[in-house]
PDB file of C-alpha atoms in Angstrom:
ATOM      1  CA  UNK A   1      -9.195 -23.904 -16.566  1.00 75.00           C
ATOM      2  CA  UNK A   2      -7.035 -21.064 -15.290  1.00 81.00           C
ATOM      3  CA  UNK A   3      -8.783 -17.147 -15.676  1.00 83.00           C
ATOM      4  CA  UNK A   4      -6.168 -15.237 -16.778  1.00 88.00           C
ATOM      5  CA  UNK A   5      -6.437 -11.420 -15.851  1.00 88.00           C
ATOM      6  CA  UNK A   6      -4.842  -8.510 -16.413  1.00 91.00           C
ATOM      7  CA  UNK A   7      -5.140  -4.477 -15.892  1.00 92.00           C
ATOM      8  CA  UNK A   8      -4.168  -1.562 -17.191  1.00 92.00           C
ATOM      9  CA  UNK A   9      -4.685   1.720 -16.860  1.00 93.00           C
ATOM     10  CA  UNK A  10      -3.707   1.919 -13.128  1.00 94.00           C
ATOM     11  CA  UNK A  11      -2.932   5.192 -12.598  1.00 95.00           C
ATOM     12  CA  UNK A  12      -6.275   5.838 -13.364  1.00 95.00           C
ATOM     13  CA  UNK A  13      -7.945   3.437 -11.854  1.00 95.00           C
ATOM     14  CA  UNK A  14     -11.585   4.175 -10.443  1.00 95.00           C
ATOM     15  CA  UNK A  15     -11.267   3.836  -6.417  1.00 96.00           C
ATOM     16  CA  UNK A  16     -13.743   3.792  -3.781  1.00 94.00           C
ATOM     17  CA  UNK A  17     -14.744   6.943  -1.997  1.00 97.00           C
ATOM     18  CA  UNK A  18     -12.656   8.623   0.286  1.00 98.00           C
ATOM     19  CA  UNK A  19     -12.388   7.777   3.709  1.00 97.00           C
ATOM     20  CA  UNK A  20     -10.251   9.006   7.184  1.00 97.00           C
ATOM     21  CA  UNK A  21      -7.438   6.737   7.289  1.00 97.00           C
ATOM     22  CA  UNK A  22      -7.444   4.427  10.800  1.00 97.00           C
ATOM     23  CA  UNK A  23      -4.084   4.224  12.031  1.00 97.00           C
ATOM     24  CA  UNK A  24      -3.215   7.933  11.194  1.00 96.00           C
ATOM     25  CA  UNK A  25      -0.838  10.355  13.111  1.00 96.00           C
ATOM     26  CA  UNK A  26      -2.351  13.452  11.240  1.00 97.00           C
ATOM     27  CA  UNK A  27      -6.109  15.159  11.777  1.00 97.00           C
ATOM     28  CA  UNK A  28      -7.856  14.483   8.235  1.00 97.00           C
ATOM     29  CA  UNK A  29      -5.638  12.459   6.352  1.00 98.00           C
ATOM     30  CA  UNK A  30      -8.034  10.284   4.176  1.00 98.00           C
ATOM     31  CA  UNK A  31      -7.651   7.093   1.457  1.00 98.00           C
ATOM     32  CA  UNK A  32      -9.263   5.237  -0.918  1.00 98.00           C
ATOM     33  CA  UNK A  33      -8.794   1.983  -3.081  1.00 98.00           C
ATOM     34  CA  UNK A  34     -10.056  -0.242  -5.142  1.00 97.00           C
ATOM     35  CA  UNK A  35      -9.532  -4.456  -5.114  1.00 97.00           C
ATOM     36  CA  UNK A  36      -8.247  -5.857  -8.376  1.00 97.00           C
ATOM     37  CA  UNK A  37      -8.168  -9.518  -7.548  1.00 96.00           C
ATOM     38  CA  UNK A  38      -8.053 -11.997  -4.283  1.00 95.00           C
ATOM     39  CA  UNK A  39      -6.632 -15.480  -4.342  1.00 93.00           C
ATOM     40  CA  UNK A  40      -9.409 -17.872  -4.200  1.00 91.00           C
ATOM     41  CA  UNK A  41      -8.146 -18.749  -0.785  1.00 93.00           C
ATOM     42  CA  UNK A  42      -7.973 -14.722   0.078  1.00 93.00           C
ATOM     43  CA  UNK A  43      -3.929 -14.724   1.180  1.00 94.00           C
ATOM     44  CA  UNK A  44      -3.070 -13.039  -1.757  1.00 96.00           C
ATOM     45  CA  UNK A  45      -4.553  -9.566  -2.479  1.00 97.00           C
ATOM     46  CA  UNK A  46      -3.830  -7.152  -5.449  1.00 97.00           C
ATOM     47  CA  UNK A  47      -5.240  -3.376  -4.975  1.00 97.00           C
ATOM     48  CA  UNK A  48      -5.023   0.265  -6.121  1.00 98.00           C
ATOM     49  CA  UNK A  49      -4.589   2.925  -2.921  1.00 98.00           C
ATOM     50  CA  UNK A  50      -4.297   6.606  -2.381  1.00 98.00           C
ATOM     51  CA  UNK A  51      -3.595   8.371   0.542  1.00 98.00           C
ATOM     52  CA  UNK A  52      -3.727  12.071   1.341  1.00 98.00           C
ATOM     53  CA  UNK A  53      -0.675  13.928   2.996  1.00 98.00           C
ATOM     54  CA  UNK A  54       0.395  12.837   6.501  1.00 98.00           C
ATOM     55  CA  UNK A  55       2.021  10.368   9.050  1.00 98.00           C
ATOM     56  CA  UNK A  56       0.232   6.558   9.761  1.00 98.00           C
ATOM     57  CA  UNK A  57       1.693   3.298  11.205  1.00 97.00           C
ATOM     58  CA  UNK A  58       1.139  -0.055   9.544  1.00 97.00           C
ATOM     59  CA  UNK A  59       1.657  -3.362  11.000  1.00 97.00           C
ATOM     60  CA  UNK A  60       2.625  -6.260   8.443  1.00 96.00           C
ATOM     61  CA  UNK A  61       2.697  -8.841  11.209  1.00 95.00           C
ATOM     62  CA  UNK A  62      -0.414 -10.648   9.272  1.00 94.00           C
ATOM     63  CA  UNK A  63       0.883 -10.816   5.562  1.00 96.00           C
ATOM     64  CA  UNK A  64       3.933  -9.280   3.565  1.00 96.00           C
ATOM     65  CA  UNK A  65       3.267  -6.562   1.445  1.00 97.00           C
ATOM     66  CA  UNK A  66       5.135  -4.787  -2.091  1.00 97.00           C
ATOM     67  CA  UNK A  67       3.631  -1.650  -3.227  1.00 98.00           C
ATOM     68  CA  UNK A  68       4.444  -0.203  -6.757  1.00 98.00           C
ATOM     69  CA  UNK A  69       4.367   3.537  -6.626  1.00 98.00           C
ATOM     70  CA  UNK A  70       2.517   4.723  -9.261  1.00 98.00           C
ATOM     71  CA  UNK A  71       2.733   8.743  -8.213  1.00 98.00           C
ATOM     72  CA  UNK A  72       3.445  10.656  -4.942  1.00 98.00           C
ATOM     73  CA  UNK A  73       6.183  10.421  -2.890  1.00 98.00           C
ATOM     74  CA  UNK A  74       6.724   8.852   1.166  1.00 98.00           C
ATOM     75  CA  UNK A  75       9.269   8.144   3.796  1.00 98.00           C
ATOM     76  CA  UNK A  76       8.715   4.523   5.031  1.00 98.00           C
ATOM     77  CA  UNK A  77      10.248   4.282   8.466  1.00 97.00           C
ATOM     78  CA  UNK A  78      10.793   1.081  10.718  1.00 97.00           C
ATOM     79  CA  UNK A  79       9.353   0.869  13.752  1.00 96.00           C
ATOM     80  CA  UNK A  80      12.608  -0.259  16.024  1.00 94.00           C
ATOM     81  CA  UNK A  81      14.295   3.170  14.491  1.00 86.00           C
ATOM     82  CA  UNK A  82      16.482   0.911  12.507  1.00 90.00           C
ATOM     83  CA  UNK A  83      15.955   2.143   8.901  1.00 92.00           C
ATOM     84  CA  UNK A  84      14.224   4.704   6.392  1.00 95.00           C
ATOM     85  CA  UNK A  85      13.607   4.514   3.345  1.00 96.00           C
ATOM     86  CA  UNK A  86      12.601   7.574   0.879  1.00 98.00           C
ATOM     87  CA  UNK A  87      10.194   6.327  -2.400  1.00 98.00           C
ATOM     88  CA  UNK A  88       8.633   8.060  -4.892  1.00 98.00           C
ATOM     89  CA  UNK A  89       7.222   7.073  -8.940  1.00 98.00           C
ATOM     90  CA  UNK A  90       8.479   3.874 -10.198  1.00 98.00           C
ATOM     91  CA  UNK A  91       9.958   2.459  -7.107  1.00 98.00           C
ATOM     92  CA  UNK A  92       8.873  -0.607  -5.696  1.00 98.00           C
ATOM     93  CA  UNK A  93       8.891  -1.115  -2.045  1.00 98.00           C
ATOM     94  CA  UNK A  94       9.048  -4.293  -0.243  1.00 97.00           C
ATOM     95  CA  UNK A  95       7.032  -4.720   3.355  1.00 97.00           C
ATOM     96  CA  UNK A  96       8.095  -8.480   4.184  1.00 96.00           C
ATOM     97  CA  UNK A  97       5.439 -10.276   6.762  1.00 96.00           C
ATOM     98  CA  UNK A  98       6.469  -9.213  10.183  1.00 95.00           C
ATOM     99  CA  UNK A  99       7.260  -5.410   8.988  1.00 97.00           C
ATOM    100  CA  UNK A 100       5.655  -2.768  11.491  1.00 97.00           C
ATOM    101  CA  UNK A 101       6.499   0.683  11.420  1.00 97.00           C
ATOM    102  CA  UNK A 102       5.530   4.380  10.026  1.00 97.00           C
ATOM    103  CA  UNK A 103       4.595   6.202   6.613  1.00 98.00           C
ATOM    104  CA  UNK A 104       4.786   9.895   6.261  1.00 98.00           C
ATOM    105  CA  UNK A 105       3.120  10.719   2.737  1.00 98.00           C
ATOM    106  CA  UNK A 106       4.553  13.835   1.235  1.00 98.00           C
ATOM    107  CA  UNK A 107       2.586  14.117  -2.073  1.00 98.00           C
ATOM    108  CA  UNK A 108      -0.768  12.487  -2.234  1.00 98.00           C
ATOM    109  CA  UNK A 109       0.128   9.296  -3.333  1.00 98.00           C
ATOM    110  CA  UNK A 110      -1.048   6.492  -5.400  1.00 98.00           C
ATOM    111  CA  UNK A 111       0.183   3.055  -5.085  1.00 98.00           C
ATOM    112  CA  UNK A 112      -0.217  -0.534  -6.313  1.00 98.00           C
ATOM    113  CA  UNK A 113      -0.272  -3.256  -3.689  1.00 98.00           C
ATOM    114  CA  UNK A 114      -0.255  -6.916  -3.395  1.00 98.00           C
ATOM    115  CA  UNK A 115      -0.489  -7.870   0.096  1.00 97.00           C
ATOM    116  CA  UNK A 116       0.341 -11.900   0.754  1.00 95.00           C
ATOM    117  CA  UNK A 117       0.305 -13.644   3.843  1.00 91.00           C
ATOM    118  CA  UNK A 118       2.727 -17.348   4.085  1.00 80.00           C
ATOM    119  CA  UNK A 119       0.504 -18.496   6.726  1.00 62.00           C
ATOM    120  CA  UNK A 120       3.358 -18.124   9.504  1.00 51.00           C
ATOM    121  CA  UNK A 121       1.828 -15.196  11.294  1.00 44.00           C
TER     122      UNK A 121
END
């Protein structure tokens, strides 16, 4: 038998506590998030974030990712210099697996993610 799920209410959305963000370019910028649902076989991953004002890389090398912005607003930059993009509410942005680059938050934001990896890392 197949679960069925579904969620509402995500732009409010308990998340975990607050925490310094790892690959950040800017003292004190801090997330949070909360897991919705993982595959049974953990490649697919479906998530609430929030970030805090500021600049951090990201390396989709491992596993694609498309974020729905739910508030806030971001450049998303590509790491080669090739492209920018500018996002804010309602947009939805699409990371594909092999993406690296750079995020500069410009309103706290709040995002929803599904991050899926093909398996050709």
């Amino acid at each position: 038998m197949i679960d069925l799920k579904a969620f509402a209410g995500l732009a409010s959305t308990e998340l975990g506590a607050f925490a310094d963000k790892p690959t950040t370019l800017t003292a004190g910028q801090q997330e949070a998030s909360s897991m919705l649902w993982v595959s049974d076989d953990g490649a697919t991953k479906i998530g609430v974030w929030e970030c805090t004002p500021g600049r951090f890389t990201a390396d989709r090398t491992a596993a694609g990712e498309y974020c729905h912005i739910i508030s806030g607003r971001a450049s998303v930059s590509n790491a080669d210099g090739s492209g920018s993009l500018d996002i804010g509410p309602g947009d939805l942005l699409v990371l594909p697996q092999g993406w690296t680059g750079e995020w500069e938050i410009r309103e706290h934001m709040r995002k929803l993610f599904v991050i899926s990896a093909s398996g050709k890392a």
